[in-house]
Amino acid sequence: MTEADCRQAIVEAARVMNETGLNQGMSGNISVRLGETMLITPTATTYDRMTASDIAAMPIAGDATEAVGPLRPSSEWRFHRDLLRARPDIGATVHAHAPYCTALSIAHRGIPPCHYMVATFGGDDVRCARYATFGTEALSEAVLEAMQERHACLMANHGMLACGRDLAQAMWRAVELEAVARQYHLALAAGGAVLLSHAEMDAARAMFAAYRPA
């Protein structure tokens, strides 16, 4: 994708997040790797008015002081950048305050192997990162810890994030994560979840190995 294509794709994905209820208001943010550059949604900007030219650009090897754009990058730029630095397999990250994911994060609950779709996030569970103030280095450290060998995590008292090789995969995982969080929440209300075994999760991962969302 060209830079122009990436910028427009970020704008469209951000609007989809709010239109579908995955996110609300100006919370949440999206980043995409473009070579050695990170493109990221700007801070304090409504998605319905955001344009492709508003997307901030900053070097993955640098920080927000080197950002280029008419608007400052999201206040959460740090964990986006640090994930791109640490994980060459990540091409895009979606962060949202999705209702069910956030409800579980407020309870400091991760998502156990309650459904085979949990396998799509890289392990037998989705961890909940410890709480830290938004936008801080401490939060970035907590996210990177929770994301070890994973493609998604919850963030205590905050929300969720999902990553992918590209924006399409990251958005697909974000939608699936909220769906599984809702299902787990409902199972807890029904008396508890019967969890899958490690062997059953391994079998699901093997089936997903060659799977690609449309």
PDB file of C-alpha atoms in Angstrom:
ATOM      1  CA  MET A   1       0.000   0.000   0.000  1.00  0.00           C
ATOM      2  CA  THR A   2       1.102   3.560  -0.664  1.00  0.00           C
ATOM      3  CA  GLU A   3       1.246   6.054   2.189  1.00  0.00           C
ATOM      4  CA  ALA A   4      -1.918   7.687   0.874  1.00  0.00           C
ATOM      5  CA  ASP A   5      -3.680   4.310   0.873  1.00  0.00           C
ATOM      6  CA  CYS A   6      -2.517   3.586   4.440  1.00  0.00           C
ATOM      7  CA  ARG A   7      -3.699   6.949   5.684  1.00  0.00           C
ATOM      8  CA  GLN A   8      -7.139   6.513   4.129  1.00  0.00           C
ATOM      9  CA  ALA A   9      -7.420   2.951   5.436  1.00  0.00           C
ATOM     10  CA  ILE A  10      -6.719   4.177   8.986  1.00  0.00           C
ATOM     11  CA  VAL A  11      -9.429   6.843   8.713  1.00  0.00           C
ATOM     12  CA  GLU A  12     -11.951   4.314   7.413  1.00  0.00           C
ATOM     13  CA  ALA A  13     -11.085   1.737  10.083  1.00  0.00           C
ATOM     14  CA  ALA A  14     -11.403   4.334  12.855  1.00  0.00           C
ATOM     15  CA  ARG A  15     -14.863   5.294  11.627  1.00  0.00           C
ATOM     16  CA  VAL A  16     -15.904   1.638  11.421  1.00  0.00           C
ATOM     17  CA  MET A  17     -14.815   1.145  15.051  1.00  0.00           C
ATOM     18  CA  ASN A  18     -17.253   3.818  16.213  1.00  0.00           C
ATOM     19  CA  GLU A  19     -20.056   2.992  13.777  1.00  0.00           C
ATOM     20  CA  THR A  20     -20.091  -0.649  14.916  1.00  0.00           C
ATOM     21  CA  GLY A  21     -19.860   0.139  18.629  1.00  0.00           C
ATOM     22  CA  LEU A  22     -16.383  -1.320  18.996  1.00  0.00           C
ATOM     23  CA  ASN A  23     -15.287   2.102  20.223  1.00  0.00           C
ATOM     24  CA  GLN A  24     -16.878   5.351  21.377  1.00  0.00           C
ATOM     25  CA  GLY A  25     -16.153   9.044  20.891  1.00  0.00           C
ATOM     26  CA  MET A  26     -12.497  10.017  20.612  1.00  0.00           C
ATOM     27  CA  SER A  27     -11.177   7.069  22.615  1.00  0.00           C
ATOM     28  CA  GLY A  28      -9.180   4.350  20.892  1.00  0.00           C
ATOM     29  CA  ASN A  29      -6.450   4.687  18.281  1.00  0.00           C
ATOM     30  CA  ILE A  30      -4.956   2.878  15.303  1.00  0.00           C
ATOM     31  CA  SER A  31      -1.399   2.589  13.985  1.00  0.00           C
ATOM     32  CA  VAL A  32       0.127   1.063  10.854  1.00  0.00           C
ATOM     33  CA  ARG A  33       3.742   0.259  10.006  1.00  0.00           C
ATOM     34  CA  LEU A  34       4.965   1.853   6.767  1.00  0.00           C
ATOM     35  CA  GLY A  35       8.590   0.885   6.338  1.00  0.00           C
ATOM     36  CA  GLU A  36      10.498   2.590   9.175  1.00  0.00           C
ATOM     37  CA  THR A  37       7.590   4.942   9.866  1.00  0.00           C
ATOM     38  CA  MET A  38       4.513   4.585  12.052  1.00  0.00           C
ATOM     39  CA  LEU A  39       1.282   6.197  10.889  1.00  0.00           C
ATOM     40  CA  ILE A  40      -1.089   6.790  13.815  1.00  0.00           C
ATOM     41  CA  THR A  41      -4.391   8.494  14.493  1.00  0.00           C
ATOM     42  CA  PRO A  42      -4.045  11.984  15.981  1.00  0.00           C
ATOM     43  CA  THR A  43      -4.978  12.934  19.522  1.00  0.00           C
ATOM     44  CA  ALA A  44      -8.308  14.520  20.520  1.00  0.00           C
ATOM     45  CA  THR A  45      -9.815  14.289  17.044  1.00  0.00           C
ATOM     46  CA  THR A  46     -13.313  13.071  16.221  1.00  0.00           C
ATOM     47  CA  TYR A  47     -13.232  10.280  13.672  1.00  0.00           C
ATOM     48  CA  ASP A  48     -16.093  11.649  11.581  1.00  0.00           C
ATOM     49  CA  ARG A  49     -14.057  14.805  10.895  1.00  0.00           C
ATOM     50  CA  MET A  50     -10.626  13.214  10.689  1.00  0.00           C
ATOM     51  CA  THR A  51      -9.027  13.188   7.245  1.00  0.00           C
ATOM     52  CA  ALA A  52      -6.124  11.241   5.766  1.00  0.00           C
ATOM     53  CA  SER A  53      -3.889  14.313   6.041  1.00  0.00           C
ATOM     54  CA  ASP A  54      -4.551  14.462   9.801  1.00  0.00           C
ATOM     55  CA  ILE A  55      -2.845  11.097  10.389  1.00  0.00           C
ATOM     56  CA  ALA A  56       0.451  11.663  12.213  1.00  0.00           C
ATOM     57  CA  ALA A  57       3.721  10.083  11.051  1.00  0.00           C
ATOM     58  CA  MET A  58       6.675   9.353  13.292  1.00  0.00           C
ATOM     59  CA  PRO A  59       9.820   7.224  13.015  1.00  0.00           C
ATOM     60  CA  ILE A  60       9.571   3.840  14.712  1.00  0.00           C
ATOM     61  CA  ALA A  61      13.111   4.411  15.965  1.00  0.00           C
ATOM     62  CA  GLY A  62      12.181   7.838  17.352  1.00  0.00           C
ATOM     63  CA  ASP A  63       9.494   9.412  19.502  1.00  0.00           C
ATOM     64  CA  ALA A  64       6.630  11.893  19.374  1.00  0.00           C
ATOM     65  CA  THR A  65       8.966  14.904  19.247  1.00  0.00           C
ATOM     66  CA  GLU A  66       9.806  13.787  15.705  1.00  0.00           C
ATOM     67  CA  ALA A  67       6.189  13.380  14.616  1.00  0.00           C
ATOM     68  CA  VAL A  68       5.123  15.020  11.366  1.00  0.00           C
ATOM     69  CA  GLY A  69       1.595  16.223  10.722  1.00  0.00           C
ATOM     70  CA  PRO A  70      -0.818  19.048  11.369  1.00  0.00           C
ATOM     71  CA  LEU A  71      -1.968  17.307  14.589  1.00  0.00           C
ATOM     72  CA  ARG A  72      -0.119  15.601  17.434  1.00  0.00           C
ATOM     73  CA  PRO A  73      -0.106  11.780  17.477  1.00  0.00           C
ATOM     74  CA  SER A  74      -2.406   9.875  19.823  1.00  0.00           C
ATOM     75  CA  SER A  75      -1.493  10.110  23.503  1.00  0.00           C
ATOM     76  CA  GLU A  76      -1.068   6.323  23.337  1.00  0.00           C
ATOM     77  CA  TRP A  77       1.664   6.512  20.673  1.00  0.00           C
ATOM     78  CA  ARG A  78       4.189   4.928  23.025  1.00  0.00           C
ATOM     79  CA  PHE A  79       2.801   1.390  23.208  1.00  0.00           C
ATOM     80  CA  HIS A  80       2.029   1.467  19.475  1.00  0.00           C
ATOM     81  CA  ARG A  81       5.642   2.401  18.708  1.00  0.00           C
ATOM     82  CA  ASP A  82       7.107  -0.044  21.217  1.00  0.00           C
ATOM     83  CA  LEU A  83       5.058  -2.930  19.812  1.00  0.00           C
ATOM     84  CA  LEU A  84       6.323  -2.153  16.302  1.00  0.00           C
ATOM     85  CA  ARG A  85       9.897  -1.981  17.623  1.00  0.00           C
ATOM     86  CA  ALA A  86       9.692  -5.258  19.527  1.00  0.00           C
ATOM     87  CA  ARG A  87       7.533  -7.281  17.159  1.00  0.00           C
ATOM     88  CA  PRO A  88       8.492  -7.388  13.466  1.00  0.00           C
ATOM     89  CA  ASP A  89       5.449  -9.614  12.876  1.00  0.00           C
ATOM     90  CA  ILE A  90       3.136  -6.709  13.756  1.00  0.00           C
ATOM     91  CA  GLY A  91       2.115  -4.378  10.952  1.00  0.00           C
ATOM     92  CA  ALA A  92      -0.872  -2.707  12.593  1.00  0.00           C
ATOM     93  CA  THR A  93      -2.405  -2.215  16.036  1.00  0.00           C
ATOM     94  CA  VAL A  94      -6.003  -1.397  16.940  1.00  0.00           C
ATOM     95  CA  HIS A  95      -6.813  -0.070  20.430  1.00  0.00           C
ATOM     96  CA  ALA A  96     -10.417   0.446  21.497  1.00  0.00           C
ATOM     97  CA  HIS A  97     -12.577   0.853  24.578  1.00  0.00           C
ATOM     98  CA  ALA A  98     -14.817  -1.995  23.439  1.00  0.00           C
ATOM     99  CA  PRO A  99     -17.628  -2.469  26.008  1.00  0.00           C
ATOM    100  CA  TYR A 100     -17.237  -6.149  26.941  1.00  0.00           C
ATOM    101  CA  CYS A 101     -13.453  -6.174  26.735  1.00  0.00           C
ATOM    102  CA  THR A 102     -13.389  -3.071  28.918  1.00  0.00           C
ATOM    103  CA  ALA A 103     -15.850  -4.565  31.412  1.00  0.00           C
ATOM    104  CA  LEU A 104     -13.589  -7.600  31.855  1.00  0.00           C
ATOM    105  CA  SER A 105     -10.538  -5.339  32.126  1.00  0.00           C
ATOM    106  CA  ILE A 106     -12.229  -3.359  34.893  1.00  0.00           C
ATOM    107  CA  ALA A 107     -12.572  -6.648  36.777  1.00  0.00           C
ATOM    108  CA  HIS A 108      -8.900  -7.381  35.955  1.00  0.00           C
ATOM    109  CA  ARG A 109     -10.009 -10.557  34.175  1.00  0.00           C
ATOM    110  CA  GLY A 110      -8.300 -11.962  31.135  1.00  0.00           C
ATOM    111  CA  ILE A 111     -10.131 -14.312  28.784  1.00  0.00           C
ATOM    112  CA  PRO A 112      -9.423 -18.021  29.410  1.00  0.00           C
ATOM    113  CA  PRO A 113      -9.833 -20.801  26.795  1.00  0.00           C
ATOM    114  CA  CYS A 114     -13.631 -20.521  26.868  1.00  0.00           C
ATOM    115  CA  HIS A 115     -13.950 -20.703  23.059  1.00  0.00           C
ATOM    116  CA  TYR A 116     -11.727 -22.067  20.316  1.00  0.00           C
ATOM    117  CA  MET A 117     -11.533 -18.570  18.779  1.00  0.00           C
ATOM    118  CA  VAL A 118      -9.208 -17.612  21.642  1.00  0.00           C
ATOM    119  CA  ALA A 119      -6.574 -19.563  19.656  1.00  0.00           C
ATOM    120  CA  THR A 120      -6.571 -16.811  17.025  1.00  0.00           C
ATOM    121  CA  PHE A 121      -4.902 -14.496  19.544  1.00  0.00           C
ATOM    122  CA  GLY A 122      -1.799 -16.666  19.852  1.00  0.00           C
ATOM    123  CA  GLY A 123      -2.201 -18.738  23.006  1.00  0.00           C
ATOM    124  CA  ASP A 124      -4.577 -20.474  25.389  1.00  0.00           C
ATOM    125  CA  ASP A 125      -5.778 -17.175  26.819  1.00  0.00           C
ATOM    126  CA  VAL A 126      -5.926 -13.423  26.369  1.00  0.00           C
ATOM    127  CA  ARG A 127      -4.044 -11.753  29.199  1.00  0.00           C
ATOM    128  CA  CYS A 128      -5.078  -8.597  31.032  1.00  0.00           C
ATOM    129  CA  ALA A 129      -2.148  -6.184  31.291  1.00  0.00           C
ATOM    130  CA  ARG A 130      -1.626  -4.578  34.684  1.00  0.00           C
ATOM    131  CA  TYR A 131      -2.958  -1.056  35.146  1.00  0.00           C
ATOM    132  CA  ALA A 132      -0.855   2.018  34.407  1.00  0.00           C
ATOM    133  CA  THR A 133      -1.796   5.590  33.517  1.00  0.00           C
ATOM    134  CA  PHE A 134      -2.650   6.042  29.846  1.00  0.00           C
ATOM    135  CA  GLY A 135       0.124   7.290  27.590  1.00  0.00           C
ATOM    136  CA  THR A 136       2.931   6.363  29.984  1.00  0.00           C
ATOM    137  CA  GLU A 137       6.032   4.247  29.612  1.00  0.00           C
ATOM    138  CA  ALA A 138       4.694   2.081  32.450  1.00  0.00           C
ATOM    139  CA  LEU A 139       1.606   1.260  30.389  1.00  0.00           C
ATOM    140  CA  SER A 140       3.743   0.409  27.368  1.00  0.00           C
ATOM    141  CA  GLU A 141       5.821  -1.959  29.498  1.00  0.00           C
ATOM    142  CA  ALA A 142       2.670  -3.612  30.840  1.00  0.00           C
ATOM    143  CA  VAL A 143       1.257  -4.037  27.333  1.00  0.00           C
ATOM    144  CA  LEU A 144       4.464  -5.542  25.952  1.00  0.00           C
ATOM    145  CA  GLU A 145       4.547  -8.016  28.845  1.00  0.00           C
ATOM    146  CA  ALA A 146       0.931  -9.081  28.283  1.00  0.00           C
ATOM    147  CA  MET A 147       1.528  -9.339  24.527  1.00  0.00           C
ATOM    148  CA  GLN A 148       4.386 -11.828  24.729  1.00  0.00           C
ATOM    149  CA  GLU A 149       3.523 -14.611  22.242  1.00  0.00           C
ATOM    150  CA  ARG A 150       0.087 -13.024  21.787  1.00  0.00           C
ATOM    151  CA  HIS A 151      -1.722 -10.933  19.173  1.00  0.00           C
ATOM    152  CA  ALA A 152      -4.152  -9.281  21.588  1.00  0.00           C
ATOM    153  CA  CYS A 153      -4.596  -8.306  25.217  1.00  0.00           C
ATOM    154  CA  LEU A 154      -6.901  -6.482  27.571  1.00  0.00           C
ATOM    155  CA  MET A 155      -5.640  -3.451  29.482  1.00  0.00           C
ATOM    156  CA  ALA A 156      -6.727  -3.178  33.118  1.00  0.00           C
ATOM    157  CA  ASN A 157      -9.371  -0.484  33.718  1.00  0.00           C
ATOM    158  CA  HIS A 158      -8.847   0.742  30.187  1.00  0.00           C
ATOM    159  CA  GLY A 159      -9.744  -1.355  27.128  1.00  0.00           C
ATOM    160  CA  MET A 160      -8.245  -3.745  24.617  1.00  0.00           C
ATOM    161  CA  LEU A 161      -5.811  -3.946  21.751  1.00  0.00           C
ATOM    162  CA  ALA A 162      -5.376  -6.322  18.839  1.00  0.00           C
ATOM    163  CA  CYS A 163      -2.541  -6.596  16.340  1.00  0.00           C
ATOM    164  CA  GLY A 164      -2.057  -8.110  12.914  1.00  0.00           C
ATOM    165  CA  ARG A 165       0.322  -8.378  10.008  1.00  0.00           C
ATOM    166  CA  ASP A 166      -1.755  -5.596   8.416  1.00  0.00           C
ATOM    167  CA  LEU A 167      -4.683  -3.390   9.326  1.00  0.00           C
ATOM    168  CA  ALA A 168      -7.285  -5.779   7.937  1.00  0.00           C
ATOM    169  CA  GLN A 169      -6.067  -8.596  10.183  1.00  0.00           C
ATOM    170  CA  ALA A 170      -5.763  -6.310  13.215  1.00  0.00           C
ATOM    171  CA  MET A 171      -9.355  -5.100  12.739  1.00  0.00           C
ATOM    172  CA  TRP A 172     -10.583  -8.671  12.277  1.00  0.00           C
ATOM    173  CA  ARG A 173      -8.908  -9.695  15.526  1.00  0.00           C
ATOM    174  CA  ALA A 174     -10.326  -6.654  17.354  1.00  0.00           C
ATOM    175  CA  VAL A 175     -13.855  -7.578  16.301  1.00  0.00           C
ATOM    176  CA  GLU A 176     -13.334 -11.241  17.248  1.00  0.00           C
ATOM    177  CA  LEU A 177     -11.846 -10.252  20.613  1.00  0.00           C
ATOM    178  CA  GLU A 178     -14.891  -8.195  21.552  1.00  0.00           C
ATOM    179  CA  ALA A 179     -17.176 -11.041  20.438  1.00  0.00           C
ATOM    180  CA  VAL A 180     -15.342 -13.579  22.615  1.00  0.00           C
ATOM    181  CA  ALA A 181     -15.309 -11.127  25.540  1.00  0.00           C
ATOM    182  CA  ARG A 182     -19.093 -10.769  25.232  1.00  0.00           C
ATOM    183  CA  GLN A 183     -19.562 -14.545  25.091  1.00  0.00           C
ATOM    184  CA  TYR A 184     -17.350 -15.068  28.133  1.00  0.00           C
ATOM    185  CA  HIS A 185     -19.173 -12.317  30.037  1.00  0.00           C
ATOM    186  CA  LEU A 186     -22.520 -13.994  29.289  1.00  0.00           C
ATOM    187  CA  ALA A 187     -21.156 -17.400  30.296  1.00  0.00           C
ATOM    188  CA  LEU A 188     -20.037 -15.971  33.642  1.00  0.00           C
ATOM    189  CA  ALA A 189     -23.541 -14.573  34.168  1.00  0.00           C
ATOM    190  CA  ALA A 190     -24.974 -18.013  33.348  1.00  0.00           C
ATOM    191  CA  GLY A 191     -22.968 -19.629  36.115  1.00  0.00           C
ATOM    192  CA  GLY A 192     -19.469 -19.990  34.701  1.00  0.00           C
ATOM    193  CA  ALA A 193     -17.566 -21.143  31.647  1.00  0.00           C
ATOM    194  CA  VAL A 194     -16.448 -24.715  30.904  1.00  0.00           C
ATOM    195  CA  LEU A 195     -12.918 -24.240  29.563  1.00  0.00           C
ATOM    196  CA  LEU A 196     -11.172 -26.066  26.739  1.00  0.00           C
ATOM    197  CA  SER A 197      -8.026 -28.062  27.432  1.00  0.00           C
ATOM    198  CA  HIS A 198      -4.556 -27.197  26.148  1.00  0.00           C
ATOM    199  CA  ALA A 199      -4.810 -30.127  23.701  1.00  0.00           C
ATOM    200  CA  GLU A 200      -8.126 -28.833  22.382  1.00  0.00           C
ATOM    201  CA  MET A 201      -6.647 -25.363  21.946  1.00  0.00           C
ATOM    202  CA  ASP A 202      -3.618 -26.854  20.170  1.00  0.00           C
ATOM    203  CA  ALA A 203      -5.976 -28.579  17.741  1.00  0.00           C
ATOM    204  CA  ALA A 204      -7.746 -25.276  17.070  1.00  0.00           C
ATOM    205  CA  ARG A 205      -4.425 -23.525  16.467  1.00  0.00           C
ATOM    206  CA  ALA A 206      -3.432 -26.211  13.981  1.00  0.00           C
ATOM    207  CA  MET A 207      -6.684 -25.628  12.083  1.00  0.00           C
ATOM    208  CA  PHE A 208      -6.096 -21.869  12.083  1.00  0.00           C
ATOM    209  CA  ALA A 209      -2.463 -22.138  10.925  1.00  0.00           C
ATOM    210  CA  ALA A 210      -3.372 -21.629   7.261  1.00  0.00           C
ATOM    211  CA  TYR A 211      -6.532 -19.616   7.881  1.00  0.00           C
ATOM    212  CA  ARG A 212      -6.850 -16.124   6.439  1.00  0.00           C
ATOM    213  CA  PRO A 213      -9.906 -13.904   6.996  1.00  0.00           C
ATOM    214  CA  ALA A 214     -11.635 -12.670   3.860  1.00  0.00           C
TER     215      ALA A 214
END
